[in-house]
CSV table of C-alpha atoms in Angstrom, one decimal:
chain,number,residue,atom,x,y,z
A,1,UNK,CA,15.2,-26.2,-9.6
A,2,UNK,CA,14.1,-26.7,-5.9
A,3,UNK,CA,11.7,-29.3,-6.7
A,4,UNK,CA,14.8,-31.2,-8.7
A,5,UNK,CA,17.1,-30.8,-5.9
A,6,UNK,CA,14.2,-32.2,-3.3
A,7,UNK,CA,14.3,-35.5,-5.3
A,8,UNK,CA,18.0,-35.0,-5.7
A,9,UNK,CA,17.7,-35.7,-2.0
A,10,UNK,CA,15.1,-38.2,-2.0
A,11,UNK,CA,17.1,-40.9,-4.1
A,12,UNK,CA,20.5,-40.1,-2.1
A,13,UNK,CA,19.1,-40.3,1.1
A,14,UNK,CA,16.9,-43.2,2.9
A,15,UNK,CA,13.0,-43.4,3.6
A,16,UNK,CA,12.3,-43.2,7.6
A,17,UNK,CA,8.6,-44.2,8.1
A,18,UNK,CA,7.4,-43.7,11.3
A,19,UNK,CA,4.2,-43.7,12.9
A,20,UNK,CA,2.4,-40.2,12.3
A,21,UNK,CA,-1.1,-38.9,14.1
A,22,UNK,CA,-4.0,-38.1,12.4
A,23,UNK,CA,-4.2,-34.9,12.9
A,24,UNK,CA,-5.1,-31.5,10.7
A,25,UNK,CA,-5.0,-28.4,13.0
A,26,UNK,CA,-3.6,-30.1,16.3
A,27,UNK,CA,-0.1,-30.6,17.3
A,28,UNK,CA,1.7,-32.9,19.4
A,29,UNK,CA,5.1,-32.9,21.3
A,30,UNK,CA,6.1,-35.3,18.7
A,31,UNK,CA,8.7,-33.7,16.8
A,32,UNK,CA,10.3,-34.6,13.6
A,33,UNK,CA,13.7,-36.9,14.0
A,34,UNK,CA,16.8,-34.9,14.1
A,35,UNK,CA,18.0,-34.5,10.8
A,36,UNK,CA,14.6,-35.5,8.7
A,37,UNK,CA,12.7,-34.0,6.2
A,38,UNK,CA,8.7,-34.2,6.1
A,39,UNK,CA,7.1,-33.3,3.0
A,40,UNK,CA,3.6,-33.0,2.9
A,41,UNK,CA,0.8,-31.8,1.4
A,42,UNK,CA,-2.3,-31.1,3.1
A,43,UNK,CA,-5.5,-30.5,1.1
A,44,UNK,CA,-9.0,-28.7,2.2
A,45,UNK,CA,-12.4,-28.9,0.8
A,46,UNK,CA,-15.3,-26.9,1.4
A,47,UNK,CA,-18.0,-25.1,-0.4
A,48,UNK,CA,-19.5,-21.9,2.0
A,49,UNK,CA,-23.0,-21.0,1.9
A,50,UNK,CA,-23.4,-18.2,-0.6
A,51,UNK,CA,-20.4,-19.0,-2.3
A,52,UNK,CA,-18.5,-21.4,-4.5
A,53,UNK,CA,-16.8,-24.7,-3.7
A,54,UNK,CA,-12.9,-24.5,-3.1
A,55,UNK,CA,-9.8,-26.3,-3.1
A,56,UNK,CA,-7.1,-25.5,-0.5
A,57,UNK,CA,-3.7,-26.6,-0.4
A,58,UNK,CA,-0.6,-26.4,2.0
A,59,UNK,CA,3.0,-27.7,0.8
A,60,UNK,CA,4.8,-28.4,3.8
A,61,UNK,CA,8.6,-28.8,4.5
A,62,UNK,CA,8.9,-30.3,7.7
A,63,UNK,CA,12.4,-30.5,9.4
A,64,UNK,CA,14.3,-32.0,12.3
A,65,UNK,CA,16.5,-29.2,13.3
A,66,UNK,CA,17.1,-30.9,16.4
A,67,UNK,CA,15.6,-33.8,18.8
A,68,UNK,CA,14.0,-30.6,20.6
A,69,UNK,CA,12.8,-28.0,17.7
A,70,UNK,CA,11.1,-28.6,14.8
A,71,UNK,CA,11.3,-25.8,11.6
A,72,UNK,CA,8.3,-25.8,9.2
A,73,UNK,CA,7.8,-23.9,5.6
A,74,UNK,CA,4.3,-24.2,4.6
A,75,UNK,CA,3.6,-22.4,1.0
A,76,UNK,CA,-0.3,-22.3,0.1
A,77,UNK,CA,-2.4,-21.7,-2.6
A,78,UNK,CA,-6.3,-22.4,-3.7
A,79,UNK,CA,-8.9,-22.9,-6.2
A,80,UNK,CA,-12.3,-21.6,-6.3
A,81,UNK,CA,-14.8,-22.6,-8.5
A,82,UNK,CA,-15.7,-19.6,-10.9
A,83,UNK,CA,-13.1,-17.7,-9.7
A,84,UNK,CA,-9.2,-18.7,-10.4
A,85,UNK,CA,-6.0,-20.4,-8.7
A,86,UNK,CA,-4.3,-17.8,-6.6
A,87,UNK,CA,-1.1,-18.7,-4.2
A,88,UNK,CA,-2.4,-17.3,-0.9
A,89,UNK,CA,0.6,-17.0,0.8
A,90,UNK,CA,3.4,-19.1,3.3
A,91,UNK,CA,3.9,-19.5,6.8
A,92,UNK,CA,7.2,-20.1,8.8
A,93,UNK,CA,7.2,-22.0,12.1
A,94,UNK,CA,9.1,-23.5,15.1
A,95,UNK,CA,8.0,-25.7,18.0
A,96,UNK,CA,10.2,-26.4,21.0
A,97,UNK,CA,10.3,-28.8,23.8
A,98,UNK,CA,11.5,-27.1,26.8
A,99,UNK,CA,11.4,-29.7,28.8
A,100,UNK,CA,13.5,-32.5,27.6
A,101,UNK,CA,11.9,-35.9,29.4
A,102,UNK,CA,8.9,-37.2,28.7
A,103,UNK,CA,6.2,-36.6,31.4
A,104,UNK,CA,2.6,-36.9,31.9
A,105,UNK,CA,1.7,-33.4,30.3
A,106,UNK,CA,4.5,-32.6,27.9
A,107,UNK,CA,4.9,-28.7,26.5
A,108,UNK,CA,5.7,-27.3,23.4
A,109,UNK,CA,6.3,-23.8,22.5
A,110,UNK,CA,5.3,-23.3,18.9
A,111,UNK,CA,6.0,-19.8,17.3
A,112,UNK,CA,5.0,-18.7,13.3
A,113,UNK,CA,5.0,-15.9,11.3
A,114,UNK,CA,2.5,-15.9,8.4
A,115,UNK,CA,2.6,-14.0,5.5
A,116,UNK,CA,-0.8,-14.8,3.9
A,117,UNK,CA,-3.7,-12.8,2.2
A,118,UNK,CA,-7.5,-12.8,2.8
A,119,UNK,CA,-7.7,-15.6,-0.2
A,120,UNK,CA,-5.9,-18.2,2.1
A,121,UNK,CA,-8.2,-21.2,2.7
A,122,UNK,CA,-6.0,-23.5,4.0
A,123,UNK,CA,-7.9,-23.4,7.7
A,124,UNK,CA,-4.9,-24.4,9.2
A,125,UNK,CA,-6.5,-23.2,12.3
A,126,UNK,CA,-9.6,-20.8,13.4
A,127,UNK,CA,-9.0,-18.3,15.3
A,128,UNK,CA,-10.7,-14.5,16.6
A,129,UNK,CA,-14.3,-14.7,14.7
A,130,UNK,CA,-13.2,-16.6,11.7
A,131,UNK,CA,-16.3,-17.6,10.0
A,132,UNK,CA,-17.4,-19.5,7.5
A,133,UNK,CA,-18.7,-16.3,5.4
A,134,UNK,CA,-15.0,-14.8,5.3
A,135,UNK,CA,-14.5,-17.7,2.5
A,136,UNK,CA,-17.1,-15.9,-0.1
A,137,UNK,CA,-14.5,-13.2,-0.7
A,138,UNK,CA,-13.6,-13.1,-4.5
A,139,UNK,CA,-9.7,-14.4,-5.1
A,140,UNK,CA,-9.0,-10.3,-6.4
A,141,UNK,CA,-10.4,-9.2,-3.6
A,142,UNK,CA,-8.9,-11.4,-0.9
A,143,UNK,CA,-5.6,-11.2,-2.3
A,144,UNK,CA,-5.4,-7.5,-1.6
A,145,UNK,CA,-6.1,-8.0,1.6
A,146,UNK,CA,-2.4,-9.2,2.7
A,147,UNK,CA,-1.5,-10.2,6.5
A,148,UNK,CA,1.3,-10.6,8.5
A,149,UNK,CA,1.1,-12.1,11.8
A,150,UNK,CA,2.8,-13.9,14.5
A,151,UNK,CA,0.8,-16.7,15.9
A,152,UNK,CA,2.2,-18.7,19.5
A,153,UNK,CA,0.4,-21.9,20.6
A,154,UNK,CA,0.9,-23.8,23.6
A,155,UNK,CA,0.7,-27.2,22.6
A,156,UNK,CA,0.1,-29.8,25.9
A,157,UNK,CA,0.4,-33.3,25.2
A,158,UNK,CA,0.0,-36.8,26.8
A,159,UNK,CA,0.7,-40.0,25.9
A,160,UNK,CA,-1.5,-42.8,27.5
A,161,UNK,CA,-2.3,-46.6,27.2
A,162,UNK,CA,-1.5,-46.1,23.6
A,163,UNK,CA,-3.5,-43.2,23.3
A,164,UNK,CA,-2.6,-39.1,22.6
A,165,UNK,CA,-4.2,-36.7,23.8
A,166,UNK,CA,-3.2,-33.1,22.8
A,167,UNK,CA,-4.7,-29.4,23.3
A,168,UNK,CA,-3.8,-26.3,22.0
A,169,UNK,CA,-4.1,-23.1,22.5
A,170,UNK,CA,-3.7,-20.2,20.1
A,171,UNK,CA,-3.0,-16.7,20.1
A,172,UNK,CA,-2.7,-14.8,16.6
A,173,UNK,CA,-1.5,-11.0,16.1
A,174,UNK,CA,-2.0,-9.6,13.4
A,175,UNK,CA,1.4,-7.2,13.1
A,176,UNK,CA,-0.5,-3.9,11.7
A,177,UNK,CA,-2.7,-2.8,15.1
A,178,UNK,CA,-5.2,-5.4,15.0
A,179,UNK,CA,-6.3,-7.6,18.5
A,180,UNK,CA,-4.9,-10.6,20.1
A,181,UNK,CA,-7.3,-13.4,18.7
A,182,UNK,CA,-7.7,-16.7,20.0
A,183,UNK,CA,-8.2,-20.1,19.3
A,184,UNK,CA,-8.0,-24.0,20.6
A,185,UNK,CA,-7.7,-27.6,18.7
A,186,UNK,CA,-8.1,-30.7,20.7
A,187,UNK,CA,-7.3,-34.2,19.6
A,188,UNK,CA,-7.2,-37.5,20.1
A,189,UNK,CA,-6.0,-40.7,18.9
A,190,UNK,CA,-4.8,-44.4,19.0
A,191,UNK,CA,-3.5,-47.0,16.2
A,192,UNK,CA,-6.0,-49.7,15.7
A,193,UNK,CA,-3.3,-52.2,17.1
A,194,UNK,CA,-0.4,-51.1,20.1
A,195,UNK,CA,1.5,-54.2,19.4
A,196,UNK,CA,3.9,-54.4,16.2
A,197,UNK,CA,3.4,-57.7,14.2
A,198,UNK,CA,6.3,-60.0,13.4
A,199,UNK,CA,4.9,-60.6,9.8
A,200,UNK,CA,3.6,-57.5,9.7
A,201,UNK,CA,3.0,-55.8,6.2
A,202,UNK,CA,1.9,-52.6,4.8
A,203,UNK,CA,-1.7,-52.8,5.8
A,204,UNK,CA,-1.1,-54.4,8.9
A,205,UNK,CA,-3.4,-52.8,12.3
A,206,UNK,CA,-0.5,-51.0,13.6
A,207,UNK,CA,-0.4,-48.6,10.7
A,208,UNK,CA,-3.6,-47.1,11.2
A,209,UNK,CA,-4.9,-44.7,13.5
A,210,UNK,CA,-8.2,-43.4,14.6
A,211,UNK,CA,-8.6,-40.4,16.1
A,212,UNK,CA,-11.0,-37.5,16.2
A,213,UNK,CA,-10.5,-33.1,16.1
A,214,UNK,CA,-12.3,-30.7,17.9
A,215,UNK,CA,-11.3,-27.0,17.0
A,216,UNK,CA,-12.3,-23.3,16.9
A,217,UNK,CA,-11.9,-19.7,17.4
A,218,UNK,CA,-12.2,-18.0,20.9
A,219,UNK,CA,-12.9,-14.7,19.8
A,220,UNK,CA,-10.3,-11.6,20.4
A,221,UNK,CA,-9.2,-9.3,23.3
A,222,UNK,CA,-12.1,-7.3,23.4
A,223,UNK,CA,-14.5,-10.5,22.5
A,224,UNK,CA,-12.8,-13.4,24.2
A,225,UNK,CA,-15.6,-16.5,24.0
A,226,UNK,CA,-17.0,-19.3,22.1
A,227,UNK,CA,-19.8,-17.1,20.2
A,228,UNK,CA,-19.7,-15.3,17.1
A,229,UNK,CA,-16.6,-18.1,15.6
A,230,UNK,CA,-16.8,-21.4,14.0
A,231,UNK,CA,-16.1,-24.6,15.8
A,232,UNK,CA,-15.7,-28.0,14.0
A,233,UNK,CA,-15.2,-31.5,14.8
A,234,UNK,CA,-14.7,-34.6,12.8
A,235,UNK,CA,-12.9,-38.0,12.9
A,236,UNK,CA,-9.7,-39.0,11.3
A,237,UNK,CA,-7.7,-41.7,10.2
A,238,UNK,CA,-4.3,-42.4,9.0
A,239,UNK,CA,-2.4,-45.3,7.2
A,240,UNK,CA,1.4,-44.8,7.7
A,241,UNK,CA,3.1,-47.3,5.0
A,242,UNK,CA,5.9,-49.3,5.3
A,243,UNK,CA,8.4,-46.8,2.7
A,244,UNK,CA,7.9,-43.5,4.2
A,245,UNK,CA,4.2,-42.6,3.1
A,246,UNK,CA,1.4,-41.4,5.3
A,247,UNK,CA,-2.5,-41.0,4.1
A,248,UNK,CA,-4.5,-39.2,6.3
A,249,UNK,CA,-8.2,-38.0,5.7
A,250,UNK,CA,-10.8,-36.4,8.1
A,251,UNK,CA,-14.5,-35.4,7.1
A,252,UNK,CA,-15.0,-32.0,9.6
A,253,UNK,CA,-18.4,-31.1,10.4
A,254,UNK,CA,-19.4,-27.4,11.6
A,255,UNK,CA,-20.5,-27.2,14.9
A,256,UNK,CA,-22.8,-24.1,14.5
A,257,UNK,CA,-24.2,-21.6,12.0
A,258,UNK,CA,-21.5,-19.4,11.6
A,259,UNK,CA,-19.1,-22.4,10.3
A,260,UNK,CA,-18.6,-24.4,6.8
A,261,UNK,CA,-21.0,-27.1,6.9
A,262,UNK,CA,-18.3,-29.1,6.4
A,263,UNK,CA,-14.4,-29.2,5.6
A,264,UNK,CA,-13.0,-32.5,3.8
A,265,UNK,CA,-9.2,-33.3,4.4
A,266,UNK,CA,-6.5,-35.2,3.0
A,267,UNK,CA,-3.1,-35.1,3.9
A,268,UNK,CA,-0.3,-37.4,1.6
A,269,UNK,CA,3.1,-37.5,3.6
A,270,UNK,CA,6.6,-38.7,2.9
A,271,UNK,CA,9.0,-38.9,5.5
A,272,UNK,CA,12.8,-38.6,3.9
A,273,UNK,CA,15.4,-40.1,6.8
A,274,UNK,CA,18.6,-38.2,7.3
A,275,UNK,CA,18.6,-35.9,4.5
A,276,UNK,CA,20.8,-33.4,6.3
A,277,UNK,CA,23.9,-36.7,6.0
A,278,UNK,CA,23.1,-35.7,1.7
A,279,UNK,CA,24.0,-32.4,2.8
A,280,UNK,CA,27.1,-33.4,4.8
A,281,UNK,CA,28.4,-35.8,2.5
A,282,UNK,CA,28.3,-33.5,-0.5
A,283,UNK,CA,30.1,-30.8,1.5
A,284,UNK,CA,32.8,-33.5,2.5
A,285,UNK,CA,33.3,-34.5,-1.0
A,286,UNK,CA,31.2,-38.0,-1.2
A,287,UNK,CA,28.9,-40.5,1.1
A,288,UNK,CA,30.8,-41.2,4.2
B,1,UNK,CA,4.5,-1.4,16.3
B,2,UNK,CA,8.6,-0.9,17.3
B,3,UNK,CA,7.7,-3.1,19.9
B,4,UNK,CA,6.0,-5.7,17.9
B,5,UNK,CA,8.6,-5.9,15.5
B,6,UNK,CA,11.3,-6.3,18.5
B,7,UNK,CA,9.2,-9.6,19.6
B,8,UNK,CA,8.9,-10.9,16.5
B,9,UNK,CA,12.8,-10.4,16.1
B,10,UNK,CA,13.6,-12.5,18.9
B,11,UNK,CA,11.5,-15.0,18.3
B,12,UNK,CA,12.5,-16.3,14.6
B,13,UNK,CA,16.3,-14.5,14.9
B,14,UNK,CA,17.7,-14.0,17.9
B,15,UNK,CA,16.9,-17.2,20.0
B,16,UNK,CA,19.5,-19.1,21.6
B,17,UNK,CA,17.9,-21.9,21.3
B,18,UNK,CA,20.4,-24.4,22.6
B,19,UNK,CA,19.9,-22.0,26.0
B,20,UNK,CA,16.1,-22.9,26.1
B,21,UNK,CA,17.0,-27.1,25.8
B,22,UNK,CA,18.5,-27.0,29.6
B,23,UNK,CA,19.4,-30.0,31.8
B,24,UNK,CA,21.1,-32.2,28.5
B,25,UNK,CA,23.5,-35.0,29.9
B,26,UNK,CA,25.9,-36.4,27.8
B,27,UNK,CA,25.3,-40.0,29.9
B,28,UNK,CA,21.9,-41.0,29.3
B,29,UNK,CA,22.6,-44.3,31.6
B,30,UNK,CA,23.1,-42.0,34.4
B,31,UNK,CA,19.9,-39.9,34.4
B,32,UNK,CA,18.1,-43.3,34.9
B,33,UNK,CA,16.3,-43.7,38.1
B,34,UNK,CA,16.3,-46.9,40.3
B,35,UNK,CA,12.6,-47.7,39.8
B,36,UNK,CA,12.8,-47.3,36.0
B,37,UNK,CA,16.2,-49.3,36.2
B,38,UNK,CA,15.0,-52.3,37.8
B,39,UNK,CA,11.4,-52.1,35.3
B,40,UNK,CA,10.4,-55.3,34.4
B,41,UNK,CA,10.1,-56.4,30.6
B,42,UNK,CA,5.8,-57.2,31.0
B,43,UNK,CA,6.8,-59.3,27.7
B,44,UNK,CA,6.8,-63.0,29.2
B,45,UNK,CA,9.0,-64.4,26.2
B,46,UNK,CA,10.9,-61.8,24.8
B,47,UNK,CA,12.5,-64.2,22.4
B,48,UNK,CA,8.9,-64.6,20.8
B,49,UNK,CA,9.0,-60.8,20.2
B,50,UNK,CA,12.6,-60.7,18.3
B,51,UNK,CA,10.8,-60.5,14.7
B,52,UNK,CA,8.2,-57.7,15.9
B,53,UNK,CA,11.0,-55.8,17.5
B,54,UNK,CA,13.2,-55.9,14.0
B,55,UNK,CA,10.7,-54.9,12.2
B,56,UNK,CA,9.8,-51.7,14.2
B,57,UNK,CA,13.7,-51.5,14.6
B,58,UNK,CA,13.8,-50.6,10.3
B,59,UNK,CA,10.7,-48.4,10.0
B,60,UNK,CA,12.1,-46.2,13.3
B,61,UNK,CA,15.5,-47.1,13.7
B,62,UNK,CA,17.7,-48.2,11.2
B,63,UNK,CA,17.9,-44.5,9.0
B,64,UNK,CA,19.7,-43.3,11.6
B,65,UNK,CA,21.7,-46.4,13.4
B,66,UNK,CA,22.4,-48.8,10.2
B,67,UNK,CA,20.5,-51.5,9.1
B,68,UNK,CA,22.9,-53.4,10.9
B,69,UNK,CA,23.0,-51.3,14.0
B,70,UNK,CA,26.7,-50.4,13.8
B,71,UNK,CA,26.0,-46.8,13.4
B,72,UNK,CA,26.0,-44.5,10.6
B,73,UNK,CA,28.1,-41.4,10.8
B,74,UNK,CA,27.6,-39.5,13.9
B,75,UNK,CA,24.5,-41.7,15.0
B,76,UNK,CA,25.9,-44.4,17.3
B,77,UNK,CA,25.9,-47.7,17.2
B,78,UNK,CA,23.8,-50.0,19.2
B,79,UNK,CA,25.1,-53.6,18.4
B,80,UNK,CA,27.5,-52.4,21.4
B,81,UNK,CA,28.4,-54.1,24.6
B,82,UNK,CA,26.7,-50.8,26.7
B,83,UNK,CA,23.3,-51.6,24.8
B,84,UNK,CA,24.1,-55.4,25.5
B,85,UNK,CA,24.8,-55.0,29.1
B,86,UNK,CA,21.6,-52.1,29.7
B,87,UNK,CA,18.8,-53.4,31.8
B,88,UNK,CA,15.3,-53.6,29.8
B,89,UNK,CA,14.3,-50.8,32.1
B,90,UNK,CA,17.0,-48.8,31.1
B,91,UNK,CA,16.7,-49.1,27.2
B,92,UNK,CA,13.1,-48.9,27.6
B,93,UNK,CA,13.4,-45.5,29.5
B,94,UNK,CA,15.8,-44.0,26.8
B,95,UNK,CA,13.0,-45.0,23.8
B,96,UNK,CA,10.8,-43.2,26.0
B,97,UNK,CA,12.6,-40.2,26.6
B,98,UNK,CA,15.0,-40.3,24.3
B,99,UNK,CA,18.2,-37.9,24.9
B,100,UNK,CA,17.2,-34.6,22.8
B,101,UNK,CA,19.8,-32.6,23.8
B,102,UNK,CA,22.4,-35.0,22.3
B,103,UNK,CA,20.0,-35.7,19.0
B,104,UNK,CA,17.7,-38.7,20.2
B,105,UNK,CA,14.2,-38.6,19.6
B,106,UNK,CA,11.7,-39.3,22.2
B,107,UNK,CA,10.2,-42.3,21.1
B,108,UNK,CA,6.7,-42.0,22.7
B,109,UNK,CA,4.7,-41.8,19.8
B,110,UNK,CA,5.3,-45.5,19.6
B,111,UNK,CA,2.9,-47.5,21.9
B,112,UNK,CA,4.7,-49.0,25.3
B,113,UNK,CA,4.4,-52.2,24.1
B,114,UNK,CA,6.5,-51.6,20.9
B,115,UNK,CA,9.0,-49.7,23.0
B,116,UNK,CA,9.4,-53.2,24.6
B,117,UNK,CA,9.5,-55.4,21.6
B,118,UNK,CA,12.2,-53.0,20.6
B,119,UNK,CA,13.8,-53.7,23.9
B,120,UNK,CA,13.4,-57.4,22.6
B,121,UNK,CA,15.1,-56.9,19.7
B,122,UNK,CA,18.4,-54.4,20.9
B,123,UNK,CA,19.3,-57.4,23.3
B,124,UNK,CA,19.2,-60.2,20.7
B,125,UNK,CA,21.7,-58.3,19.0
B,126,UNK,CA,25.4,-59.4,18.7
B,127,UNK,CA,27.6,-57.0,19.6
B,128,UNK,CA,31.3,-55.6,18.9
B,129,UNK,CA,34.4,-56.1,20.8
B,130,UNK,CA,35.8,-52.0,22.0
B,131,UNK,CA,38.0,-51.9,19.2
B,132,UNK,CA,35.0,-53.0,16.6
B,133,UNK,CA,37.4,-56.6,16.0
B,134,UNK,CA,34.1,-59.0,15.3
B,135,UNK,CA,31.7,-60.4,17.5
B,136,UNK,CA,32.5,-60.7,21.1
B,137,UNK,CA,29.1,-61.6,22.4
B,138,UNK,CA,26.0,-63.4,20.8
B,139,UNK,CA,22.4,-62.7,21.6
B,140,UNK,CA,21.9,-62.7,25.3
């Protein structure tokens, strides 16, 4: 039913591509276009020593509620080898841009709530002592372990001689009475070519970027610091085709023992233009 | 926990978020300053750029403002004798910043050299008479 009315929406509305980062756990202050719909899919790989290999995913629904605020539904589920395929819960999100010019160091607010159980893979982000040994846990015994918690990050972003540079920083709550836990993500990145072709096709320069992550916990309130966490780093690139789709992949590598050795990504994007007019038109009684 | 629960609350509920996007102007022309104003197009032969400019103009553009640039719905048009008349300064400082309050993206995540091709291409377009009666004025 939903996924029928999604593609109700794709062929009655138009494809916007535009020019996404390559990024996994970092954000920008780019936010989605007024009106637009992001789906993606974001997909992690990782096999942790002492346990078996899994396969993470995170359905995202990514939405221009404004030119200033963006809304996110992620829904997120897993496979591990010799174990099963459990859902491991969804998160709910909003970033803002307070200030509403563009400027050297641009803010976001970003605010979530998470409803997500000890199974979740995903590594959306690492925060607190995350380790790479919390992913052992058996799927029945992670999914009794269920979480709710608010997460805030302040995203800081610059634009530069075609480059992006963005850092965040991350506080997680648990709501039952758990510490404030910490993390960052840094990125960077720049298309292969700043100037747009005039014959320019599908694999032209312009519609890839490079770019690179560098992310990890920072321990809690009582533990604040850069031991006893994992930190990984990796490089990343994106294609961004000419109808609305956008690959990105990033091999991570952990940065110490107490991390995955390393974390494959792939993210598969489609940019839907304008789908709130579908909504509008139907309520009207036709396309305007 | 009460607390907690109260934060969490106002955060995803009871927001006014319109109150947090301060400072919107409805006229985007007038919140350009001088020095961006009078900014120079660095592209030597804009003409030469026309093609690149159209072609970022439909992968960013054109879901929102026509294929045709005569607006769709809401989103205005920008085959328009205020586009036409804008400085390159000026239409390169509104990609850049955009005008969120009243629904325009920043366009920033585009490099500054597209930003100008797309300057390129919004002044080569033809553009409508006040009452939308044909075309008043060819590329400048």
């Amino acid at each position: 039913m939903f996924l029928g009315l999604l593609v109700l929406c794709v062929m009655a509305t138009t494809n916007a591509p535009t020019q996404e980062l390559p990024y996994f756990v970092t954000y920008s202050h780019h936010m989605e276009e007024p009106g637009s719909l992001e789906v993606e899919s974001k997909t992690a790989s990782g096999h942790p020593a002492g346990g078996d290999r899994f396969v993470a995913n995170a359905f995202e629904l990514e939405y221009g509620t404004r030119a200033w605020w963006t809304s996110e539904l992620y829904l997120e589920g897993q496979h591990t080898a010799n174990d099963s395929t459990v859902f491991t819960g969804f998160r709910v999100e909003n970033r803002i841009r307070p200030l509403l010019r563009e400027h050297w160091v641009n803010p976001v607010l970003y605010f979530e709530f998470e409803d997500i159980n000890a199974a979740n893979k995903s590594l959306l982000e690492v925060v607190g002592h995350d380790v790479g040994s919390d992913l052992t846990v058996s799927n029945a015994a992670g999914r009794a372990d269920k979480a709710r918690e608010v997460e805030l990050k302040l995203i800081l972003s610059s634009n530069t001689r075609g480059w992006n540079f963005s850092e965040n920083i991350i506080a997680e709550k648990n709501l039952g009475h758990a510490a404030w836990e910490f993390g960052y993500a840094l990125g960077a990145s720049r298309p292969l070519r700043l100037a747009g072709g005039s014959h320019s096709g599908g694999f032209a320069p312009e519609n890839f970027a490079l770019g690179a992550e560098l992310y990890g916990g920072l321990g809690d309130r009582n533990s604040f610091g850069l031991a006893q966490t994992s930190h990984y780093f990796g490089p990343s690139m994106n294609w961004s085709g000419p109808d609305g789709w956008t690959v990105t992949a990033s091999p991570n590598f952990g940065l110490n023992g107490n991390s995955l050795p390393q974390i494959y990504r792939i993210g598969v994007s489609y940019e839907v233009g304008q789908i709130s007019r579908f909504f509008n038109s139907s309520r009207h009684g036709g396309n305007r | 926990m009460r607390k907690t629960r109260l934060l969490v609350a106002f955060l995803f509920l009871g927001v006014d978020w319109s109150a947090v996007a301060w400072g919107a102007s409805q006229d985007w022309l007038a919140q350009v300053s001088g020095k961006e104003r009078v900014r120079p197009n660095p592209i030597a032969h804009c003409e030469d750029q026309v093609a690149a400019g159209a072609i970022l103009y439909r992968r960013n553009c054109a879901s929102c403002h026509g294929h045709d640039a005569h607006g769709i719905g809401k989103r205005p048009a920008l085959a328009t004798e205020r586009v036409h008349y804008a400085s390159d300064g000026e239409l390169h400082w509104l990609l850049t910043n955009g005008q969120l309050g009243q629904g325009m993206p920043s366009w920033s995540r585009l490099p500054d050299i597209q930003r100008w091709q797309l300057v390129c291409y919004l002044h080569s377009l033809s553009h409508r008479d006040a009452a939308g009666q044909g075309v008043l004025v060819g590329p400048r």
